[in-house]
CSV table of C-alpha atoms and ligand atoms in Angstrom, one decimal:
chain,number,residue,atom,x,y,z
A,1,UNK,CA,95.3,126.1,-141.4
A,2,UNK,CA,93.3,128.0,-139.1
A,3,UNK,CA,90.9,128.8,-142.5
A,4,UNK,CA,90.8,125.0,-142.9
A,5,UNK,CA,89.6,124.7,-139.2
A,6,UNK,CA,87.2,128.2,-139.3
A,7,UNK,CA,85.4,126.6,-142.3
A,8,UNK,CA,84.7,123.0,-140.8
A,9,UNK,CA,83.8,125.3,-137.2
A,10,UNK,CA,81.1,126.9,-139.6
A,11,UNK,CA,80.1,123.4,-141.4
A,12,UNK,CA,79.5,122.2,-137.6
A,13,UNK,CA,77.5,124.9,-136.4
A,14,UNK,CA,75.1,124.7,-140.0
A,15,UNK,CA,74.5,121.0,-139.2
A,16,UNK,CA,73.5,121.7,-135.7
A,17,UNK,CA,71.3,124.2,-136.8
A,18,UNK,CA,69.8,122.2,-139.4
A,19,UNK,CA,69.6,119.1,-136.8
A,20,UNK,CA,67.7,121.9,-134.4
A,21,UNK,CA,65.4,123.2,-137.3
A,22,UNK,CA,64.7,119.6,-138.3
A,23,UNK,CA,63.8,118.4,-135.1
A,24,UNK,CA,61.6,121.9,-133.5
A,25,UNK,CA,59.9,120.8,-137.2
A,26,UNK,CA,59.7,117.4,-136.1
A,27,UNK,CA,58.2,118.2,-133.2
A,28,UNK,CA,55.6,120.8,-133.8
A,29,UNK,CA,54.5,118.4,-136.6
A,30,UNK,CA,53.5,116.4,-134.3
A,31,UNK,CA,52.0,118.8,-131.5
A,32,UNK,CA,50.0,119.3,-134.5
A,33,UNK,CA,49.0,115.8,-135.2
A,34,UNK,CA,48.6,115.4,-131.0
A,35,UNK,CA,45.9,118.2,-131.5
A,36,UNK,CA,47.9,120.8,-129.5
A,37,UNK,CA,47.1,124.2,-129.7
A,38,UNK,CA,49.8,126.9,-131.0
A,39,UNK,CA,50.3,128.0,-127.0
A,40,UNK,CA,50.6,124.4,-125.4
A,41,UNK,CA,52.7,124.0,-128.1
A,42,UNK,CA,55.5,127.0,-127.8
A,43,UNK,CA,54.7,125.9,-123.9
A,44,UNK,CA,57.0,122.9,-124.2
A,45,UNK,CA,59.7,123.8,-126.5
A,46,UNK,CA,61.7,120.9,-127.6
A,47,UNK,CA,65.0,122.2,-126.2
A,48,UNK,CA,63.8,121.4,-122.8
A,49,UNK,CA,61.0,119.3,-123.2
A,50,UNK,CA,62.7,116.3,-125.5
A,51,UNK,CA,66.3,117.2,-124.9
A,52,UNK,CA,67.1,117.4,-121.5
A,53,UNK,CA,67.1,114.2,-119.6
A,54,UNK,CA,65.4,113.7,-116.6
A,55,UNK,CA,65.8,111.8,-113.7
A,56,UNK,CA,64.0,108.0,-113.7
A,57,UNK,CA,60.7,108.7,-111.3
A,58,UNK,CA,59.9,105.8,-109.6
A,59,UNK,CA,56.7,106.9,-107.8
A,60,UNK,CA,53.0,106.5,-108.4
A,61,UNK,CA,52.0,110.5,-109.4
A,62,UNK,CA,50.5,111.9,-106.1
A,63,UNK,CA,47.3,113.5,-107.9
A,64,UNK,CA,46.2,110.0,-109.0
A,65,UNK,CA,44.0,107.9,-107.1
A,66,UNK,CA,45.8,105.2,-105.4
A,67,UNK,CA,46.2,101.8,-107.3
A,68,UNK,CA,44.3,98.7,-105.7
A,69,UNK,CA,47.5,97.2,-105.4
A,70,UNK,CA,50.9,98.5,-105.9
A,71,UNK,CA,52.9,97.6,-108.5
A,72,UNK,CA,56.0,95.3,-108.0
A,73,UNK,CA,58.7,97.1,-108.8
A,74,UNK,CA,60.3,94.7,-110.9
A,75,UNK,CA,59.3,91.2,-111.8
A,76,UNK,CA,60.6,87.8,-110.6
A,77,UNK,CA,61.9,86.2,-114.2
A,78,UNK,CA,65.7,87.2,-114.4
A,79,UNK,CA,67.1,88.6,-117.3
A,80,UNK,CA,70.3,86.9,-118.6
A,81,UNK,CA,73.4,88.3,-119.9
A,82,UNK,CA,73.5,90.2,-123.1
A,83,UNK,CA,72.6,87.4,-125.9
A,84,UNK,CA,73.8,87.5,-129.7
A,85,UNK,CA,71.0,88.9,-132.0
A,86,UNK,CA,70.3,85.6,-133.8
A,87,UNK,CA,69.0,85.0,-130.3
A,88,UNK,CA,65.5,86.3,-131.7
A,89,UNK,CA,65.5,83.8,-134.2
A,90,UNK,CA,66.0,81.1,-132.0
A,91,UNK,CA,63.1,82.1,-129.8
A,92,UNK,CA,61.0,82.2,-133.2
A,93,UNK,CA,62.2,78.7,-134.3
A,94,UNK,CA,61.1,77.6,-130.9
A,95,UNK,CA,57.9,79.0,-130.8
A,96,UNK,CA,57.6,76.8,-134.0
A,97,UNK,CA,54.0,76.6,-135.6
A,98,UNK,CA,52.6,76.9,-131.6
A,99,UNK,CA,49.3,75.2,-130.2
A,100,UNK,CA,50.1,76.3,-126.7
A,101,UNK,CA,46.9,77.6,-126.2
A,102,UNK,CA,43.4,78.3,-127.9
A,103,UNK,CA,44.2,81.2,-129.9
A,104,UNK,CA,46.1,79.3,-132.5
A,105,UNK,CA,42.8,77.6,-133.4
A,106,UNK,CA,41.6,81.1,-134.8
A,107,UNK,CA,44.8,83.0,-135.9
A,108,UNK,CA,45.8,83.1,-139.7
A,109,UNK,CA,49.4,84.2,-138.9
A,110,UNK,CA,51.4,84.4,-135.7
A,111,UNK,CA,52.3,88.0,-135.0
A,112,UNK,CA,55.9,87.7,-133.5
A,113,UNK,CA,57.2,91.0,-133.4
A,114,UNK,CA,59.1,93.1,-135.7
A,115,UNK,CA,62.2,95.0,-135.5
A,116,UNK,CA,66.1,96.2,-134.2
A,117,UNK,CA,66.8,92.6,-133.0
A,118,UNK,CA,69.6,95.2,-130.9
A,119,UNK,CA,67.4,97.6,-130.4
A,120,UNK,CA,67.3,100.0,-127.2
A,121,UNK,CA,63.8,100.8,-127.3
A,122,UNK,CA,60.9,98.3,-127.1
A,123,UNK,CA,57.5,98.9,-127.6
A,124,UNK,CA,55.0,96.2,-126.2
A,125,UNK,CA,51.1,95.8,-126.8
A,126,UNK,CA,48.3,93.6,-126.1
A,127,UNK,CA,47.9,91.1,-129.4
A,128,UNK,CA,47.4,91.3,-132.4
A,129,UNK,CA,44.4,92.4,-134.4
A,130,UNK,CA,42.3,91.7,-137.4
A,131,UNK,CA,44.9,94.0,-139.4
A,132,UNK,CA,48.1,92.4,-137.6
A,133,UNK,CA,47.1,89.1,-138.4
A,134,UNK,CA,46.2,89.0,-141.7
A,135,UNK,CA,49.8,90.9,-142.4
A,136,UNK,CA,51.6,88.5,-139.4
A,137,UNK,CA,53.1,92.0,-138.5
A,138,UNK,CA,52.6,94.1,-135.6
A,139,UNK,CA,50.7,97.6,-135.1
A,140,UNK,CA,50.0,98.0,-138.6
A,141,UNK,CA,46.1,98.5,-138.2
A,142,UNK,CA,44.9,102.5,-137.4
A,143,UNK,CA,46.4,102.0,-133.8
A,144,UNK,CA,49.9,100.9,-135.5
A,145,UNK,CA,49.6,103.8,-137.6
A,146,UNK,CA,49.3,106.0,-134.2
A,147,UNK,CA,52.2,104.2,-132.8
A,148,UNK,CA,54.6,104.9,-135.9
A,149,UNK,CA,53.4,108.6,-135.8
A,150,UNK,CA,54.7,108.8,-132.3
A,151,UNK,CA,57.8,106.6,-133.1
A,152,UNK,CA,58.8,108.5,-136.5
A,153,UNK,CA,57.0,112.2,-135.8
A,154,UNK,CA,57.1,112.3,-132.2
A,155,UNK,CA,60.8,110.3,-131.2
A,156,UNK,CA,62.2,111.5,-134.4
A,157,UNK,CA,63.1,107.8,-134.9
A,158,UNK,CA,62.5,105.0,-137.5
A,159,UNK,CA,59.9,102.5,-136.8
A,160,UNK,CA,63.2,99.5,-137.9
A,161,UNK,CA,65.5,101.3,-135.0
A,162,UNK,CA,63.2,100.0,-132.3
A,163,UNK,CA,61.1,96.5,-131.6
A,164,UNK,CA,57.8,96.0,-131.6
A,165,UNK,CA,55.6,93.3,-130.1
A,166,UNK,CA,53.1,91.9,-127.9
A,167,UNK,CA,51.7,90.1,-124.7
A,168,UNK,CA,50.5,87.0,-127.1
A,169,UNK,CA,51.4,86.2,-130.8
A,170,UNK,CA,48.1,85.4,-131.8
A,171,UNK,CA,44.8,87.6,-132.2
A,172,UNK,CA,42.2,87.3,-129.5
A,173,UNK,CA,38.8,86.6,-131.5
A,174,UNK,CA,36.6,90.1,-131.8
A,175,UNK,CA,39.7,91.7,-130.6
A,176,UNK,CA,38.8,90.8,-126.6
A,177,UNK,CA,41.6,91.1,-124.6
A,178,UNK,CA,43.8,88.0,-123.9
A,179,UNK,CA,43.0,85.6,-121.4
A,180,UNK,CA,44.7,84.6,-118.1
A,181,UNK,CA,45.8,80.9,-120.0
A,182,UNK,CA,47.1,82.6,-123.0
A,183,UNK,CA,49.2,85.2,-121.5
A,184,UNK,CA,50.3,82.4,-119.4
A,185,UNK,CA,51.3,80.1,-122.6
A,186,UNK,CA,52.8,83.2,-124.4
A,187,UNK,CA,54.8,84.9,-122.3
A,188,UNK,CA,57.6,82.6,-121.7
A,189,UNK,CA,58.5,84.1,-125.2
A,190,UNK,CA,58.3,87.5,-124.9
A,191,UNK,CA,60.5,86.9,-122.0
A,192,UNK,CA,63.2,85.3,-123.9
A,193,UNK,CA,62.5,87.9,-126.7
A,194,UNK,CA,63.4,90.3,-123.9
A,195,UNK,CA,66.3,88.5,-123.1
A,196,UNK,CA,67.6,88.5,-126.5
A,197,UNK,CA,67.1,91.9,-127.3
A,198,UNK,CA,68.1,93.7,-123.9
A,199,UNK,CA,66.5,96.8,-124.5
A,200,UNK,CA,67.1,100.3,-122.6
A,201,UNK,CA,63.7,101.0,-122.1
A,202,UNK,CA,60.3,99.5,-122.5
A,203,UNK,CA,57.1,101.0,-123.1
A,204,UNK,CA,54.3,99.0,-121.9
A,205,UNK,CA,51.0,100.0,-123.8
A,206,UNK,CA,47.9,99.7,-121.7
A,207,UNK,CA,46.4,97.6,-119.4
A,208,UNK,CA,47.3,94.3,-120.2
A,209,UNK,CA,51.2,94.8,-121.3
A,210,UNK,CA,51.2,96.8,-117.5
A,211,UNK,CA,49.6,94.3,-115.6
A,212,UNK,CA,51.1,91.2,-117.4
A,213,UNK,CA,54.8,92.8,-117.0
A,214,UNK,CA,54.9,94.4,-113.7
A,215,UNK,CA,52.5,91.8,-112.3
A,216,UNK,CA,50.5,94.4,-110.7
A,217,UNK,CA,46.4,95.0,-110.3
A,218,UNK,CA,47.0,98.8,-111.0
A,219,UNK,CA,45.5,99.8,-113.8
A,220,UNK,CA,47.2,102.1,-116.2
A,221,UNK,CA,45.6,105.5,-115.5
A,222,UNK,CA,47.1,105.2,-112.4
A,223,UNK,CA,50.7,103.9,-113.4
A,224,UNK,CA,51.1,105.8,-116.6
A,225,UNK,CA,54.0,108.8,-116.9
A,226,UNK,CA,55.4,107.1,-114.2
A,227,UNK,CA,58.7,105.1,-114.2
A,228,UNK,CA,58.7,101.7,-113.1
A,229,UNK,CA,61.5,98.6,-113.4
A,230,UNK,CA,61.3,95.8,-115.3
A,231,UNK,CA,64.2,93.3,-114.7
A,232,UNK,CA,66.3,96.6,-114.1
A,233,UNK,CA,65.1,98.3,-116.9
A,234,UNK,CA,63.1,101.2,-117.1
A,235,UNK,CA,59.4,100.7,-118.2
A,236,UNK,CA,57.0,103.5,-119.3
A,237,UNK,CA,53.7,102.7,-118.7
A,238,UNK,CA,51.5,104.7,-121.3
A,239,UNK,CA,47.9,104.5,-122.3
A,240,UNK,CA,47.4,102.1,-125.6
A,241,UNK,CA,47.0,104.2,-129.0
A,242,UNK,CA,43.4,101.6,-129.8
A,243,UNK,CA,42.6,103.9,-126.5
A,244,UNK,CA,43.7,107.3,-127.8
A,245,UNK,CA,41.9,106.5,-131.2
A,246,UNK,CA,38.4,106.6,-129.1
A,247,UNK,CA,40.1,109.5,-126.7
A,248,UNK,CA,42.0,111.8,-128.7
A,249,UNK,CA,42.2,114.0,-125.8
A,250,UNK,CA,44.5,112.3,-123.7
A,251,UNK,CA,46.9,112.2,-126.6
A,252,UNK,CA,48.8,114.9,-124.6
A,253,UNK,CA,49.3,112.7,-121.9
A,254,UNK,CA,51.1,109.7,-123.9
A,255,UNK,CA,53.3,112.8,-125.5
A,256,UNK,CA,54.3,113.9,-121.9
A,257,UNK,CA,55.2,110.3,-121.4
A,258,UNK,CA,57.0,110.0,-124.4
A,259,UNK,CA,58.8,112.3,-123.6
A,260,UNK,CA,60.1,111.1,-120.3
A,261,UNK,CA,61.2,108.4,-122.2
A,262,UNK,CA,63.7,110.4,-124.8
A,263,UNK,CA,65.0,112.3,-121.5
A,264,UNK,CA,65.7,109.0,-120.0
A,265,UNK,CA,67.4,107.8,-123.7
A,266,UNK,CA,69.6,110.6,-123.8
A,267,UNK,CA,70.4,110.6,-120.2
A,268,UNK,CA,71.3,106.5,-121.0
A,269,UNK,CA,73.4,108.0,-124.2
A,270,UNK,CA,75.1,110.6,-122.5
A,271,UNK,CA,76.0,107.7,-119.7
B,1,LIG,N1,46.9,96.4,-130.8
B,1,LIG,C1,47.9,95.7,-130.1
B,1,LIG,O1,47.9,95.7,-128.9
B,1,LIG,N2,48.8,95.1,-130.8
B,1,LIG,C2,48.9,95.2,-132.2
B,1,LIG,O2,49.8,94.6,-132.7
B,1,LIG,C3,47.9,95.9,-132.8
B,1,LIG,C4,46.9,96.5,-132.1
């Protein structure tokens, strides 16, 4: 009896270790890929740095330059209940073949999103591009391929575990950023998408997820790393990866807020 028990004890304690091996692999792999030297690298072990939650900081970082305006803490559009996850599909059927705005006249697909229809992490960008919408998926150009990096190499996570979308479904012609009218036309839908899926956190990739969510002027060097609410969940504002493609060096800075985001996961896990 007490063999039986000593041997499953030591089955335990190999899968841990191989769980802790997998993910300080995981993890470094990814330093790596971030472009962070061997000593930054050892400087954040994964123990503490990814494991250990951290309490939900609701201030504007001190060292940054204050914002023009600051950010509403949360947003005015209520979040109902818990919905059923053929929710999502509803929300596409009613987007239908959509001529809300202009940017149907150039699109060749609508990008709706892609993911966990129950998933507890969202990821939300600006629109599509040339790449998304030929495909009609999201972040699958060189910036998608960024974001799955820090999704799969950095969280540890699958890129089907967690939902991804955008401000507007349909790409902006010469990739310009969406305009005040379009976000307007669009938005009631990635509301109701939001709504559906009731995620446990959001991450809001540059400017124009951050200032269409939390209705704020501040631009995102200000906000990001810094926790704010949207409809009483946590958003993580973080610079967009079509930025850190032209800025590898603030790649650190998205991994710092990355992690704030698996401390606050765990935290949520471990209730
Ligand atoms: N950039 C975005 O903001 N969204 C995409 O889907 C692709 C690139």
């Amino acid at each position: 009896m007490f063999l039986r028990h000593g041997a499953s004890f030591v089955n335990d304690i190999q899968q841990e270790l191989l769980e802790i091996v997998t993910q300080v692999r995981t993890h470094l792999e990814y330093q790596k890929a971030l472009g962070v030297t061997v000593v930054e690298s050892l400087a954040v072990p994964v123990s503490t740095a990814a494991l250990v939650p951290q309490p939900v900081v609701k201030s504007v970082r001190a060292a940054e330059p204050a914002p023009q305006e600051p950010a509403r803490k949360d947003s005015t559009v209520a979040l109902s209940p818990p919905a059923s996850s053929g929710t999502l599909t509803l929300v596409r059927e009613e987007l239908g073949e959509c001529t809300r705005c202009k940017l149907s006249k150039g699109r060749n697909a609508i990008v709706f999103g892609e993911g966990n229809p129950e998933a507890k992490l969202v990821f939300i960008g600006e629109g599509p591009g040339q790449e998304e919408d030929q495909q009609g998926r999201p972040f699958v150009g060189a910036a998608g391929q960024l974001l799955t990096d820090i999704i799969v190499k950095g969280m540890g996570l699958k890129r089907e575990d967690v939902y991804i979308c955008n401000i507007v479904k349909c790409r902006p012609p010469g990739n310009r950023n969406p305009e005040p009218d379009e976000i307007e036309a669009c938005e009631p839908f990635l509301i109701k998408q939001l709504q559906a899926i009731r995620p446990q956190v959001i991450v809001a990739l540059g400017n124009v997820a951050v200032k269409t969510l939390l209705k704020t002027k501040a631009g995102i060097t200000s906000l990001r790393g810094t926790w704010q609410t949207y409809q009483g969940i946590p958003l993580m504002p973080t610079f967009h990866p079509a930025y850190l493609l032209r800025t590898p060096g603030d790649k650190k800075l998205v991994w710092e807020d990355i992690k704030k985001v698996m401390a606050e996961m765990n935290k949520i896990k471990k209730g």
